[in-house]
Coordinates of C-alpha atoms in Angstrom, one line a residue:
Chain A
M170 CA 143.9 -12.8 -161.3
I171 CA 144.8 -16.3 -162.4
T172 CA 146.9 -18.4 -160.1
A173 CA 148.4 -21.6 -161.2
R174 CA 147.2 -24.7 -159.5
S175 CA 150.1 -26.8 -158.5
H176 CA 150.1 -30.5 -159.3
F177 CA 150.8 -31.1 -155.6
F178 CA 147.1 -30.3 -154.8
T179 CA 144.6 -33.1 -155.4
E180 CA 140.9 -32.8 -155.7
E181 CA 140.7 -33.5 -151.9
H182 CA 143.1 -30.6 -151.1
E183 CA 141.1 -28.3 -153.4
M184 CA 137.8 -29.4 -151.7
F185 CA 139.4 -28.6 -148.3
R186 CA 140.7 -25.3 -149.6
A187 CA 137.2 -24.3 -150.8
Q188 CA 135.7 -25.2 -147.4
V189 CA 138.3 -23.1 -145.6
R190 CA 137.8 -20.2 -147.9
N191 CA 134.0 -20.4 -147.5
F192 CA 134.4 -20.5 -143.7
V193 CA 136.8 -17.6 -143.6
S194 CA 134.6 -15.4 -145.8
R195 CA 131.5 -16.1 -143.6
E196 CA 132.9 -16.4 -140.1
I197 CA 136.1 -14.4 -140.0
T198 CA 136.3 -11.7 -142.6
P199 CA 133.1 -9.9 -141.5
Y200 CA 134.4 -9.6 -138.0
I201 CA 138.2 -9.1 -138.5
D202 CA 138.1 -5.3 -138.2
Q203 CA 136.4 -5.5 -134.9
W204 CA 138.9 -8.2 -133.6
E205 CA 141.8 -6.2 -134.8
Q206 CA 140.5 -3.2 -132.9
E207 CA 139.9 -5.3 -129.8
G208 CA 143.3 -6.9 -130.0
L209 CA 141.8 -10.4 -129.7
F210 CA 139.4 -12.7 -131.5
P211 CA 136.9 -14.8 -129.5
K212 CA 138.2 -18.0 -128.1
S213 CA 135.0 -19.7 -129.4
L214 CA 136.5 -19.5 -132.9
Y215 CA 138.9 -22.3 -131.8
R216 CA 136.0 -24.6 -131.0
R217 CA 134.3 -23.8 -134.3
M218 CA 137.5 -24.6 -136.1
G219 CA 137.9 -27.7 -134.0
E220 CA 134.4 -29.0 -135.1
L221 CA 135.4 -28.6 -138.7
G222 CA 138.7 -30.5 -138.2
F223 CA 140.9 -27.5 -138.9
L224 CA 142.9 -27.9 -135.7
G225 CA 144.0 -31.5 -136.3
I226 CA 144.9 -31.5 -140.0
R227 CA 148.0 -33.6 -139.7
Y228 CA 147.4 -35.2 -136.3
P229 CA 146.5 -38.9 -136.1
E230 CA 142.9 -39.9 -136.2
K231 CA 143.3 -41.6 -132.9
Y232 CA 143.5 -38.2 -131.2
G233 CA 140.7 -36.6 -133.3
G234 CA 142.9 -35.5 -136.1
S235 CA 142.6 -36.2 -139.8
G236 CA 145.9 -37.6 -140.7
G237 CA 146.3 -35.1 -143.6
D238 CA 149.5 -34.0 -145.2
I239 CA 151.5 -30.8 -145.6
W240 CA 149.4 -29.7 -148.6
M241 CA 146.3 -29.6 -146.4
T242 CA 148.2 -27.4 -144.0
I243 CA 149.4 -25.1 -146.8
A244 CA 145.9 -24.8 -148.3
F245 CA 144.7 -23.9 -144.7
C246 CA 147.4 -21.2 -144.3
E247 CA 146.8 -19.6 -147.7
E248 CA 143.1 -19.5 -147.2
L249 CA 143.2 -18.2 -143.6
C250 CA 145.1 -15.1 -145.0
R251 CA 142.0 -14.3 -147.1
C252 CA 140.6 -12.5 -144.0
R253 CA 143.2 -9.8 -144.7
A254 CA 144.9 -9.9 -141.4
L255 CA 147.8 -12.0 -140.3
G256 CA 147.3 -11.9 -136.5
L257 CA 144.5 -14.4 -136.4
P258 CA 146.1 -16.9 -138.8
M259 CA 149.4 -16.7 -136.8
S260 CA 147.6 -17.4 -133.5
V261 CA 145.7 -20.4 -135.0
L262 CA 148.9 -21.8 -136.5
V263 CA 150.9 -21.4 -133.4
H264 CA 148.2 -23.5 -131.7
T265 CA 148.1 -26.2 -134.3
D266 CA 151.6 -26.4 -135.7
M267 CA 154.1 -24.7 -133.5
S268 CA 153.2 -25.6 -129.9
S269 CA 150.8 -28.6 -129.6
T270 CA 153.2 -30.4 -131.9
H271 CA 155.6 -31.0 -129.1
I272 CA 153.0 -32.9 -127.1
A273 CA 151.9 -34.8 -130.2
R274 CA 155.4 -35.8 -131.0
Y275 CA 157.2 -36.3 -127.7
G276 CA 154.4 -36.4 -125.2
T277 CA 153.3 -39.5 -123.3
E278 CA 150.0 -41.2 -124.0
E279 CA 148.5 -39.6 -120.9
Q280 CA 149.7 -36.1 -122.0
R281 CA 148.3 -36.6 -125.4
Q282 CA 144.9 -37.7 -124.0
Q283 CA 144.9 -34.9 -121.5
Y284 CA 146.1 -32.0 -123.8
L285 CA 146.3 -32.9 -127.4
V286 CA 142.7 -34.3 -127.7
P287 CA 141.1 -31.1 -126.3
M288 CA 143.5 -29.0 -128.4
I289 CA 142.3 -30.7 -131.6
K290 CA 138.7 -30.0 -130.6
G291 CA 139.6 -26.4 -129.8
E292 CA 138.6 -26.8 -126.2
K293 CA 142.1 -26.0 -125.0
V294 CA 144.4 -23.4 -126.6
C295 CA 148.2 -24.0 -126.7
A296 CA 151.2 -21.7 -126.8
I297 CA 154.9 -22.1 -127.0
A298 CA 157.2 -20.1 -124.7
V299 CA 160.8 -20.1 -125.8
S300 CA 161.9 -16.5 -126.5
E301 CA 163.2 -14.5 -123.5
P302 CA 164.1 -10.8 -123.0
A303 CA 167.8 -11.8 -123.5
A304 CA 167.5 -14.7 -125.9
G305 CA 165.5 -14.8 -129.1
S306 CA 167.2 -16.5 -132.1
D307 CA 169.9 -17.7 -129.7
V308 CA 167.8 -20.3 -128.1
A309 CA 170.7 -21.9 -126.2
G310 CA 171.0 -18.6 -124.3
I311 CA 167.7 -18.8 -122.4
Q312 CA 167.9 -18.2 -118.7
T313 CA 164.6 -19.6 -117.4
T314 CA 165.4 -22.5 -115.1
A315 CA 163.7 -25.7 -114.0
V316 CA 165.1 -27.3 -111.0
R317 CA 163.9 -30.7 -109.9
H318 CA 162.8 -31.4 -106.3
G319 CA 161.6 -34.9 -106.0
D320 CA 158.4 -35.3 -108.0
T321 CA 158.2 -31.6 -109.0
Y322 CA 160.1 -29.1 -111.1
V323 CA 160.4 -25.5 -110.0
L324 CA 160.4 -22.9 -112.8
N325 CA 161.8 -19.4 -112.5
G326 CA 162.3 -16.9 -115.3
A327 CA 160.5 -14.7 -117.9
K328 CA 159.3 -15.2 -121.5
I329 CA 158.6 -12.6 -124.1
F330 CA 156.7 -12.3 -127.5
I331 CA 154.5 -15.2 -126.6
T332 CA 151.7 -15.7 -129.1
N333 CA 148.3 -16.8 -127.6
S334 CA 149.4 -15.6 -124.2
V335 CA 145.9 -14.4 -123.3
H336 CA 143.9 -17.3 -124.8
A337 CA 146.2 -20.2 -124.1
D338 CA 145.3 -22.8 -121.4
V339 CA 148.5 -24.7 -121.8
F340 CA 152.0 -23.4 -122.4
C341 CA 154.9 -25.5 -123.7
V342 CA 157.8 -23.8 -121.9
A343 CA 161.5 -24.2 -122.6
A344 CA 163.7 -24.0 -119.5
K345 CA 167.3 -24.9 -118.5
T346 CA 167.4 -28.1 -116.5
D347 CA 171.2 -27.9 -116.5
K348 CA 172.7 -24.5 -116.6
D349 CA 176.2 -25.7 -117.6
K350 CA 175.2 -27.7 -120.6
G351 CA 174.2 -24.9 -123.0
H352 CA 171.7 -26.1 -125.6
R353 CA 172.0 -29.7 -124.2
G354 CA 170.6 -28.4 -120.9
I355 CA 167.3 -27.3 -122.2
S356 CA 164.0 -29.2 -121.5
L357 CA 160.4 -28.6 -122.5
F358 CA 157.6 -28.5 -119.9
I359 CA 153.8 -28.3 -119.9
V360 CA 152.6 -25.4 -117.7
E361 CA 148.9 -24.9 -117.2
R362 CA 147.6 -21.3 -117.1
D363 CA 146.3 -21.4 -113.5
T364 CA 149.5 -22.8 -112.0
P365 CA 150.5 -20.6 -108.9
G366 CA 153.5 -18.3 -109.6
F367 CA 152.8 -18.2 -113.3
R368 CA 151.3 -15.1 -114.8
L369 CA 150.8 -13.0 -117.8
A370 CA 152.9 -9.9 -116.9
K371 CA 151.7 -7.8 -119.9
K372 CA 149.9 -8.0 -123.2
L373 CA 152.3 -6.4 -125.7
Q374 CA 151.2 -3.6 -128.1
K375 CA 152.6 -4.4 -131.5
L376 CA 153.0 -2.7 -134.9
G377 CA 150.7 -5.2 -136.5
N378 CA 149.0 -8.6 -136.1
H379 CA 146.6 -6.9 -133.6
S380 CA 144.1 -9.7 -133.6
S381 CA 146.7 -12.0 -132.1
D382 CA 147.4 -11.8 -128.4
T383 CA 151.1 -11.5 -127.7
G384 CA 152.4 -11.3 -124.2
E385 CA 155.2 -11.4 -121.6
L386 CA 155.1 -14.2 -119.1
V387 CA 156.6 -14.5 -115.7
F388 CA 157.5 -17.6 -113.7
E389 CA 158.1 -17.3 -110.0
E390 CA 158.7 -20.5 -108.1
V391 CA 156.2 -22.2 -110.4
R392 CA 155.9 -25.8 -109.2
I393 CA 154.8 -28.3 -111.8
P394 CA 154.5 -32.1 -111.5
R395 CA 157.5 -34.1 -112.8
H396 CA 155.3 -35.8 -115.3
N397 CA 154.8 -32.4 -117.1
L398 CA 158.2 -32.8 -118.6
I399 CA 157.8 -33.3 -122.4
G400 CA 159.9 -36.1 -123.8
E401 CA 163.3 -36.4 -122.2
E402 CA 165.3 -34.0 -120.0
G403 CA 167.9 -32.1 -122.0
K404 CA 166.3 -32.7 -125.4
G405 CA 164.2 -29.6 -125.5
F406 CA 166.5 -27.7 -127.9
Y407 CA 166.3 -30.6 -130.4
Y408 CA 162.6 -30.7 -130.2
I409 CA 162.4 -27.0 -130.8
M410 CA 164.8 -27.2 -133.7
A411 CA 163.0 -30.2 -135.2
N412 CA 159.8 -28.2 -135.4
F413 CA 161.4 -25.2 -137.0
Q414 CA 161.1 -26.6 -140.5
D415 CA 157.4 -26.9 -140.2
E416 CA 157.1 -23.6 -138.5
R417 CA 159.1 -21.8 -141.2
L418 CA 157.3 -23.5 -144.0
I419 CA 154.1 -22.3 -142.5
A420 CA 155.5 -18.8 -142.1
A421 CA 156.5 -18.8 -145.8
S422 CA 153.0 -20.0 -146.8
L423 CA 151.3 -17.3 -144.7
A424 CA 153.5 -14.7 -146.4
V425 CA 152.5 -16.1 -149.8
G426 CA 148.8 -16.2 -148.9
A427 CA 148.8 -12.7 -147.5
A428 CA 150.7 -11.3 -150.4
Q429 CA 148.4 -13.0 -152.8
Q430 CA 145.4 -11.3 -151.2
A431 CA 147.1 -7.9 -151.2
L432 CA 148.1 -8.2 -154.8
E433 CA 144.5 -9.2 -155.8
D434 CA 143.2 -6.2 -153.9
T435 CA 145.7 -3.9 -155.6
L436 CA 144.9 -5.3 -159.0
R437 CA 141.2 -4.6 -158.4
Y438 CA 142.0 -1.1 -157.3
T439 CA 144.3 -0.3 -160.2
R440 CA 141.7 -1.5 -162.7
E441 CA 138.9 0.6 -161.1
R442 CA 140.7 3.8 -160.1
R443 CA 141.3 6.3 -162.9
A444 CA 143.9 9.0 -163.2
F445 CA 144.8 11.3 -166.1
G446 CA 141.9 10.0 -168.1
K447 CA 142.6 6.3 -167.9
R448 CA 142.6 3.4 -165.4
L449 CA 145.7 3.2 -163.2
F450 CA 146.3 -0.2 -164.7
D451 CA 146.6 1.4 -168.2
H452 CA 149.7 3.4 -167.1
Q453 CA 152.6 1.2 -168.2
T454 CA 154.6 1.9 -165.1
V455 CA 151.7 0.6 -163.0
A456 CA 151.1 -2.5 -165.1
H457 CA 154.8 -3.4 -165.2
R458 CA 155.1 -3.0 -161.5
L459 CA 152.1 -5.4 -161.1
A460 CA 153.7 -7.8 -163.5
D461 CA 156.9 -7.8 -161.4
M462 CA 155.0 -8.4 -158.2
A463 CA 153.0 -11.2 -159.7
T464 CA 156.2 -12.8 -161.0
E465 CA 158.0 -12.5 -157.7
L466 CA 155.0 -13.9 -155.8
E467 CA 154.8 -16.9 -158.1
A468 CA 158.5 -17.6 -157.6
A469 CA 158.0 -17.3 -153.8
R470 CA 155.0 -19.6 -154.0
Q471 CA 156.7 -22.3 -156.1
L472 CA 159.8 -22.2 -153.9
T473 CA 157.5 -22.7 -150.9
Y474 CA 155.8 -25.6 -152.6
Y475 CA 159.2 -27.1 -153.5
A476 CA 160.4 -26.8 -149.9
A477 CA 157.1 -28.4 -148.7
D478 CA 157.6 -31.3 -151.2
V479 CA 161.1 -31.9 -149.8
L480 CA 159.7 -31.8 -146.2
Q481 CA 156.9 -34.1 -147.1
R482 CA 159.3 -36.6 -148.6
G483 CA 161.1 -36.7 -145.2
G484 CA 164.6 -35.6 -146.1
D485 CA 166.7 -32.8 -144.6
C486 CA 164.9 -29.8 -145.8
S487 CA 166.5 -27.1 -143.7
T488 CA 168.2 -25.3 -146.6
E489 CA 165.1 -25.4 -148.8
V490 CA 162.7 -24.3 -146.1
S491 CA 165.0 -21.5 -145.0
M492 CA 165.2 -20.3 -148.6
A493 CA 161.5 -20.4 -148.9
K494 CA 161.0 -18.5 -145.6
L495 CA 163.6 -15.9 -146.4
F496 CA 162.4 -15.3 -150.0
A497 CA 158.7 -15.4 -149.3
A498 CA 159.0 -13.0 -146.3
E499 CA 161.1 -10.5 -148.3
V500 CA 159.0 -10.7 -151.5
A501 CA 155.8 -10.2 -149.4
N502 CA 157.3 -7.1 -147.8
R503 CA 158.3 -5.7 -151.2
I504 CA 154.8 -6.4 -152.4
A505 CA 153.5 -4.6 -149.4
Y506 CA 155.6 -1.5 -150.1
H507 CA 154.5 -1.4 -153.8
C508 CA 150.9 -2.2 -153.2
L509 CA 150.6 0.6 -150.7
Q510 CA 152.4 2.9 -153.1
L511 CA 150.0 2.1 -155.9
H512 CA 147.1 2.9 -153.6
G513 CA 148.5 6.4 -153.0
G514 CA 146.9 8.2 -150.1
Y515 CA 144.3 5.5 -149.8
G516 CA 147.0 3.0 -149.0
Y517 CA 148.0 4.9 -146.0
I518 CA 144.6 5.0 -144.3
Q519 CA 142.9 2.3 -142.3
E520 CA 139.8 2.1 -144.5
F521 CA 141.9 0.1 -147.1
P522 CA 143.2 -3.3 -146.2
I523 CA 146.7 -2.5 -147.6
E524 CA 147.5 -0.4 -144.6
R525 CA 147.1 -3.5 -142.3
F526 CA 148.9 -5.8 -144.6
F527 CA 151.9 -3.4 -144.7
R528 CA 152.1 -3.5 -140.9
D529 CA 151.3 -7.2 -140.4
I530 CA 153.7 -8.6 -143.0
R531 CA 156.6 -6.7 -141.4
L532 CA 156.8 -9.6 -138.8
S533 CA 157.4 -12.1 -141.5
P534 CA 161.2 -11.6 -141.8
I535 CA 161.4 -11.6 -138.0
G536 CA 159.1 -14.2 -136.5
G537 CA 160.0 -17.9 -136.6
G538 CA 163.6 -17.2 -137.3
T539 CA 164.8 -13.9 -138.8
S540 CA 166.0 -13.4 -142.4
E541 CA 169.5 -13.2 -141.0
I542 CA 169.2 -16.6 -139.3
M543 CA 167.8 -18.0 -142.6
R544 CA 170.8 -16.8 -144.5
E545 CA 173.1 -18.2 -141.8
I546 CA 171.4 -21.6 -142.2
I547 CA 171.5 -21.5 -146.0
A548 CA 175.2 -20.5 -146.0
K549 CA 176.4 -23.0 -143.3
R550 CA 174.2 -26.0 -144.0
G551 CA 173.5 -25.6 -147.7
L552 CA 176.6 -24.0 -149.1
D553 CA 179.6 -24.5 -146.9
R554 CA 180.0 -28.2 -147.4
E555 CA 181.8 -30.6 -149.7
Chain B
M29 CA 114.2 -43.0 -144.3
K30 CA 115.9 -43.1 -147.6
I31 CA 116.4 -39.8 -149.2
L32 CA 117.5 -39.2 -152.8
V33 CA 119.1 -35.8 -153.3
T34 CA 119.9 -34.3 -156.8
V35 CA 123.2 -32.5 -157.3
K36 CA 123.9 -30.4 -160.3
R37 CA 127.4 -29.2 -161.3
V38 CA 127.0 -25.5 -162.1
P39 CA 129.4 -22.5 -162.5
D40 CA 130.3 -20.8 -159.3
P41 CA 127.9 -17.9 -158.8
E42 CA 130.9 -15.8 -158.0
T43 CA 132.6 -16.3 -161.3
T44 CA 132.0 -13.8 -164.1
I45 CA 130.1 -15.5 -166.9
R46 CA 130.9 -14.5 -170.4
V47 CA 128.7 -15.5 -173.4
K48 CA 130.6 -16.9 -176.4
P49 CA 130.7 -14.5 -179.3
D50 CA 128.5 -16.7 -181.5
G51 CA 125.9 -16.9 -178.7
S52 CA 126.0 -20.7 -178.6
G53 CA 126.7 -20.9 -174.9
I54 CA 129.0 -19.6 -172.2
V55 CA 132.8 -19.5 -172.2
T56 CA 133.7 -22.4 -169.9
D57 CA 137.5 -21.8 -169.7
N58 CA 138.8 -21.0 -166.2
I59 CA 135.4 -21.3 -164.7
K60 CA 135.1 -22.8 -161.3
Y61 CA 132.3 -25.2 -160.7
V62 CA 130.3 -25.8 -157.5
I63 CA 127.2 -27.7 -156.3
N64 CA 124.1 -25.8 -157.4
P65 CA 123.4 -23.7 -154.2
F66 CA 119.8 -24.9 -154.0
D67 CA 120.9 -28.5 -154.2
E68 CA 123.4 -27.8 -151.5
I69 CA 120.5 -26.7 -149.3
A70 CA 118.7 -30.0 -150.3
I71 CA 121.7 -32.0 -149.2
E72 CA 121.8 -30.1 -145.9
E73 CA 118.1 -30.7 -145.3
A74 CA 118.5 -34.4 -146.0
L75 CA 121.4 -34.7 -143.6
R76 CA 119.4 -32.9 -140.9
I77 CA 116.4 -35.2 -141.4
K78 CA 118.7 -38.2 -141.1
E79 CA 120.4 -36.8 -138.0
K80 CA 117.1 -36.0 -136.4
Q81 CA 115.6 -39.4 -137.1
G82 CA 118.8 -41.1 -136.0
Q83 CA 118.8 -43.4 -139.0
G84 CA 118.3 -43.5 -142.8
E85 CA 120.4 -43.1 -145.9
V86 CA 121.2 -40.1 -148.0
V87 CA 121.9 -40.9 -151.6
L88 CA 123.1 -38.3 -154.0
V89 CA 122.5 -38.4 -157.8
S90 CA 124.1 -36.3 -160.5
I91 CA 123.7 -36.3 -164.2
G92 CA 126.5 -35.2 -166.5
A93 CA 130.2 -35.7 -167.4
K94 CA 132.6 -37.6 -165.2
V95 CA 133.9 -34.3 -163.7
A96 CA 130.5 -34.0 -161.9
S97 CA 132.0 -36.5 -159.4
E98 CA 133.8 -33.5 -157.9
Q99 CA 130.5 -32.1 -156.7
L100 CA 129.3 -35.5 -155.6
R101 CA 132.4 -35.9 -153.6
T102 CA 131.8 -32.6 -151.9
G103 CA 128.3 -33.7 -151.0
L104 CA 129.7 -37.0 -149.6
A105 CA 132.2 -35.0 -147.6
M106 CA 129.3 -33.0 -146.1
G107 CA 127.9 -36.4 -144.9
A108 CA 125.9 -38.1 -147.6
D109 CA 126.2 -41.9 -147.6
R110 CA 126.8 -42.7 -151.3
A111 CA 126.3 -41.3 -154.7
I112 CA 125.2 -42.2 -158.2
L113 CA 126.6 -40.5 -161.3
V114 CA 124.6 -40.9 -164.5
L115 CA 127.2 -40.3 -167.2
C116 CA 125.7 -38.3 -170.0
D117 CA 127.5 -36.1 -172.5
Q118 CA 124.6 -34.8 -174.4
E119 CA 122.6 -31.7 -173.6
L120 CA 119.5 -32.4 -171.7
D121 CA 116.3 -30.4 -171.2
S122 CA 114.3 -30.5 -167.9
L123 CA 112.2 -33.3 -169.2
G124 CA 115.2 -35.4 -170.1
V125 CA 116.6 -34.8 -166.6
A126 CA 113.2 -35.8 -165.0
R127 CA 113.0 -39.0 -167.1
I128 CA 116.5 -40.0 -166.0
L129 CA 115.7 -39.2 -162.4
A130 CA 112.4 -41.2 -162.6
K131 CA 114.5 -44.3 -163.6
I132 CA 116.9 -43.7 -160.7
V133 CA 113.9 -43.4 -158.3
E134 CA 112.5 -46.7 -159.7
K135 CA 115.8 -48.4 -158.9
E136 CA 116.5 -46.8 -155.6
A137 CA 112.9 -46.6 -154.2
P138 CA 113.6 -43.6 -151.9
D139 CA 110.9 -42.3 -149.5
L140 CA 111.7 -38.8 -150.4
V141 CA 113.4 -36.9 -153.2
L142 CA 114.9 -33.6 -152.2
M143 CA 115.9 -31.2 -155.0
G144 CA 117.0 -27.6 -155.4
K145 CA 114.0 -25.6 -156.7
Q146 CA 116.1 -24.7 -159.7
A147 CA 119.6 -24.8 -161.0
I148 CA 121.3 -21.4 -161.0
D149 CA 122.8 -22.0 -164.5
D150 CA 119.6 -22.3 -166.7
D151 CA 117.1 -21.3 -164.0
A152 CA 114.5 -23.6 -165.5
N153 CA 112.7 -24.6 -162.3
Q154 CA 111.0 -27.6 -164.0
A155 CA 112.8 -30.9 -163.2
G156 CA 111.2 -31.4 -159.8
Q157 CA 107.7 -30.7 -161.0
M158 CA 108.2 -32.9 -164.1
L159 CA 109.6 -35.7 -162.0
A160 CA 106.5 -35.6 -159.7
A161 CA 104.3 -35.8 -162.7
L162 CA 106.2 -38.8 -164.2
L163 CA 106.1 -40.7 -160.9
N164 CA 102.6 -39.5 -160.0
W165 CA 104.0 -38.4 -156.6
P166 CA 102.9 -35.5 -154.5
Q167 CA 105.2 -32.5 -154.6
A168 CA 105.9 -29.4 -152.5
T169 CA 108.1 -26.8 -154.2
F170 CA 110.0 -23.8 -152.8
A171 CA 110.2 -25.3 -149.3
S172 CA 111.3 -23.0 -146.5
K173 CA 110.4 -25.4 -143.7
V174 CA 110.1 -29.2 -143.7
E175 CA 108.6 -31.2 -140.7
F176 CA 107.7 -34.8 -140.4
M177 CA 104.4 -35.8 -138.7
D178 CA 103.1 -39.3 -138.1
N179 CA 101.9 -40.2 -141.6
Y180 CA 102.8 -37.2 -143.6
V181 CA 105.3 -34.5 -144.2
Q182 CA 104.4 -30.8 -143.7
V183 CA 106.1 -28.2 -145.9
V184 CA 105.9 -24.5 -145.6
R185 CA 106.2 -23.0 -149.1
E186 CA 107.3 -19.5 -150.1
V187 CA 104.7 -18.3 -152.5
D188 CA 104.1 -14.8 -153.8
G189 CA 102.9 -12.6 -151.0
G190 CA 103.2 -15.1 -148.2
L191 CA 103.6 -18.6 -147.0
E192 CA 101.6 -21.7 -147.8
T193 CA 101.6 -24.8 -145.6
V194 CA 101.0 -28.1 -147.4
R195 CA 101.0 -31.7 -146.3
F196 CA 101.4 -35.0 -148.2
P197 CA 102.0 -38.6 -147.5
L198 CA 105.4 -40.2 -148.5
P199 CA 106.8 -40.9 -150.9
G200 CA 107.0 -37.4 -152.4
I201 CA 109.2 -34.7 -153.8
I202 CA 110.3 -31.5 -152.1
T203 CA 112.2 -28.7 -153.8
T204 CA 114.2 -26.3 -151.6
D205 CA 114.1 -22.5 -151.4
L206 CA 116.9 -20.3 -150.2
R207 CA 115.8 -19.8 -146.7
L208 CA 115.3 -23.5 -145.8
N209 CA 118.6 -23.8 -144.1
E210 CA 122.3 -22.8 -144.2
P211 CA 124.4 -25.6 -145.5
R212 CA 127.2 -26.9 -143.4
Y213 CA 130.9 -26.9 -144.4
A214 CA 132.4 -30.2 -145.2
S215 CA 134.7 -30.9 -142.2
L216 CA 138.2 -32.2 -142.8
P217 CA 137.4 -35.6 -141.3
G218 CA 134.3 -35.6 -143.6
I219 CA 136.5 -34.9 -146.6
M220 CA 138.8 -37.8 -145.6
K221 CA 135.9 -40.1 -145.1
A222 CA 134.4 -39.2 -148.5
R223 CA 137.4 -40.7 -150.1
K224 CA 136.1 -44.2 -149.2
K225 CA 132.5 -43.6 -150.1
E226 CA 131.0 -45.1 -153.3
I227 CA 130.1 -43.1 -156.4
R228 CA 128.4 -45.6 -158.7
E229 CA 128.5 -44.7 -162.4
I230 CA 125.7 -45.6 -164.7
A231 CA 125.8 -44.8 -168.5
V232 CA 122.7 -43.1 -169.5
A233 CA 122.2 -45.6 -172.4
E234 CA 121.8 -48.4 -169.8
L235 CA 118.6 -46.7 -168.6
G236 CA 116.9 -47.3 -171.9
I237 CA 115.0 -44.1 -172.1
D238 CA 114.6 -41.3 -174.7
T239 CA 116.3 -38.2 -173.5
T240 CA 116.2 -36.3 -176.8
P241 CA 115.6 -32.7 -175.9
L242 CA 112.3 -31.2 -176.9
L243 CA 113.7 -27.9 -176.0
T244 CA 116.9 -26.5 -177.6
V245 CA 118.8 -23.4 -176.8
H246 CA 119.0 -21.2 -179.9
K247 CA 121.0 -18.2 -178.7
M248 CA 122.4 -16.7 -175.6
D249 CA 122.8 -13.0 -175.1
P250 CA 124.7 -11.3 -172.3
P251 CA 122.5 -9.0 -170.2
A252 CA 122.3 -5.4 -171.4
K253 CA 124.9 -3.2 -169.8
K254 CA 123.6 -1.1 -167.0
A255 CA 123.9 2.6 -167.4
A256 CA 125.9 4.4 -164.8
G257 CA 124.0 5.6 -161.8
K258 CA 123.5 9.2 -160.7
K259 CA 124.9 10.8 -157.6
V260 CA 122.7 13.2 -155.7
E261 CA 123.6 15.8 -153.2
S262 CA 120.8 15.5 -150.7
V263 CA 117.8 13.4 -149.6
Q264 CA 115.5 16.1 -150.9
E265 CA 117.0 15.8 -154.3
L266 CA 116.8 12.0 -154.2
V267 CA 113.1 12.2 -153.3
H268 CA 112.5 14.8 -156.0
L269 CA 114.1 12.6 -158.7
L270 CA 112.4 9.4 -157.5
H271 CA 109.1 11.3 -157.9
T272 CA 109.7 13.3 -161.1
E273 CA 112.2 11.2 -163.1
A274 CA 111.9 7.6 -161.9
K275 CA 108.3 8.1 -161.1
V276 CA 108.3 5.4 -158.4
I277 CA 107.0 7.5 -155.5

């Protein structure tokens, strides 16, 4: 299948893409079935990726990063999806772009040296803990508290759906430092795995994304030093919101990358499989369905690139990014439905990668902001203004 | 030690190659190009030698159109120090390539030239040997192991039916076989650093040599289509057919 190369990608981006693709085909794809079954991939993979500079794409060179741009990150996302599973890519991107980012952006120099540097090397794994049993999209409604006593904060509460909860050494945890202030009362803290009172209550069994470790965390009288506060007290909500654009763009790009792989697999299948004396592809209804899917996917990809371009230029990109995430997630799910359908019975069994894609991609319109929240942002921020 | 490594731009072995209807060559539209895999092994070996010795320089050289700089840039991203691109639009045969390389060797005076044993596009397997002859240097082809001793280099060669160990004093030429090493990926910091590394361009005319091919390609034909295989029901049947039909056992 021919995919258009966008003018956003330079020779350097393409070189990086080729390296990631090569890495994925040699060091991830051969093992992904096993890791999916085990519900976890080896932590050593972080180190390996760290050596190759994959974990510090956009971080400053000073901390071991490469000072790359959003297009490097997008190439990375798209190529990781070539392993035909979304769990592993999600875990890695939570580490690189959804959690450690807070330490990189708002952390003190000491925090960056202590945490960010080993995270870029893959020696420490990072997670972000915001969602709670009673507060998901509604971040301001979290109930975990952090109360200051002199030089320490004491954390109490519970977190759910936390990616990397088994592997992570460091958690960026959102907690209320002022219960009366709503979203202005939220702060972000660094909590290390072995802190007394902090534990992984349960590893969650999910519909898909099995190679990614998702869990429920409990904080009982967890005492952390005052200097583990990230940035300023009361600013946590803004830090989280500020990172949403990156996070959602990555979600869009993963959806595009995974759908691309699924569509390529389906194309191959329909050109090999025969029914009623000809290739599946030679049945017009099949060919037209594939044409529709390829068209929708291209639209999702170009919208994602457009949003990335707006983000890269530094303007307010919340509308464009929300559109990209909404559209890519829904297109990818439609593609999953039709790709499975075209595989017939084979699409429903685990020997074919479409079955996994169908399960994994279902998270796309939920994680990192649901499709409903995306529509809300597009309507309120993009449409309802003079 | 200064090591010169040759880098040829070739079609990605994973692309489907189609021969032009008139047999004059292959269809080059939509083809992805990569470093000749044997040359990639040569780059890796050169980098390992430099790393092991703690010093030295790895210089890449390619011959071809300006686009070959993409492959040189990838080699630089793997860790090579600098590169030379001999700009040449005409078709070359192995002797032409060897003559150009001999000139570059004269200018650069490397201690060692590392080359892929052959390029996967035309599979000639001649340039290394011809270069050795032109320079009157020792050569070790099809290397599967390279070790440096006090005054010489020891190379284990993959030959028909076994291994052959040879030694020669530097300077010399080594061509690499598949099992010599597994090339590294270019890391992202490597890719970023490669941006600033030099690719010096030299027009082939400046070298003042005759590169008119003695060998010309007259026609290309795609390989004959394979007939469909046969499915057998049991091991017994397979053995029976191998014996009676294929006559291999």
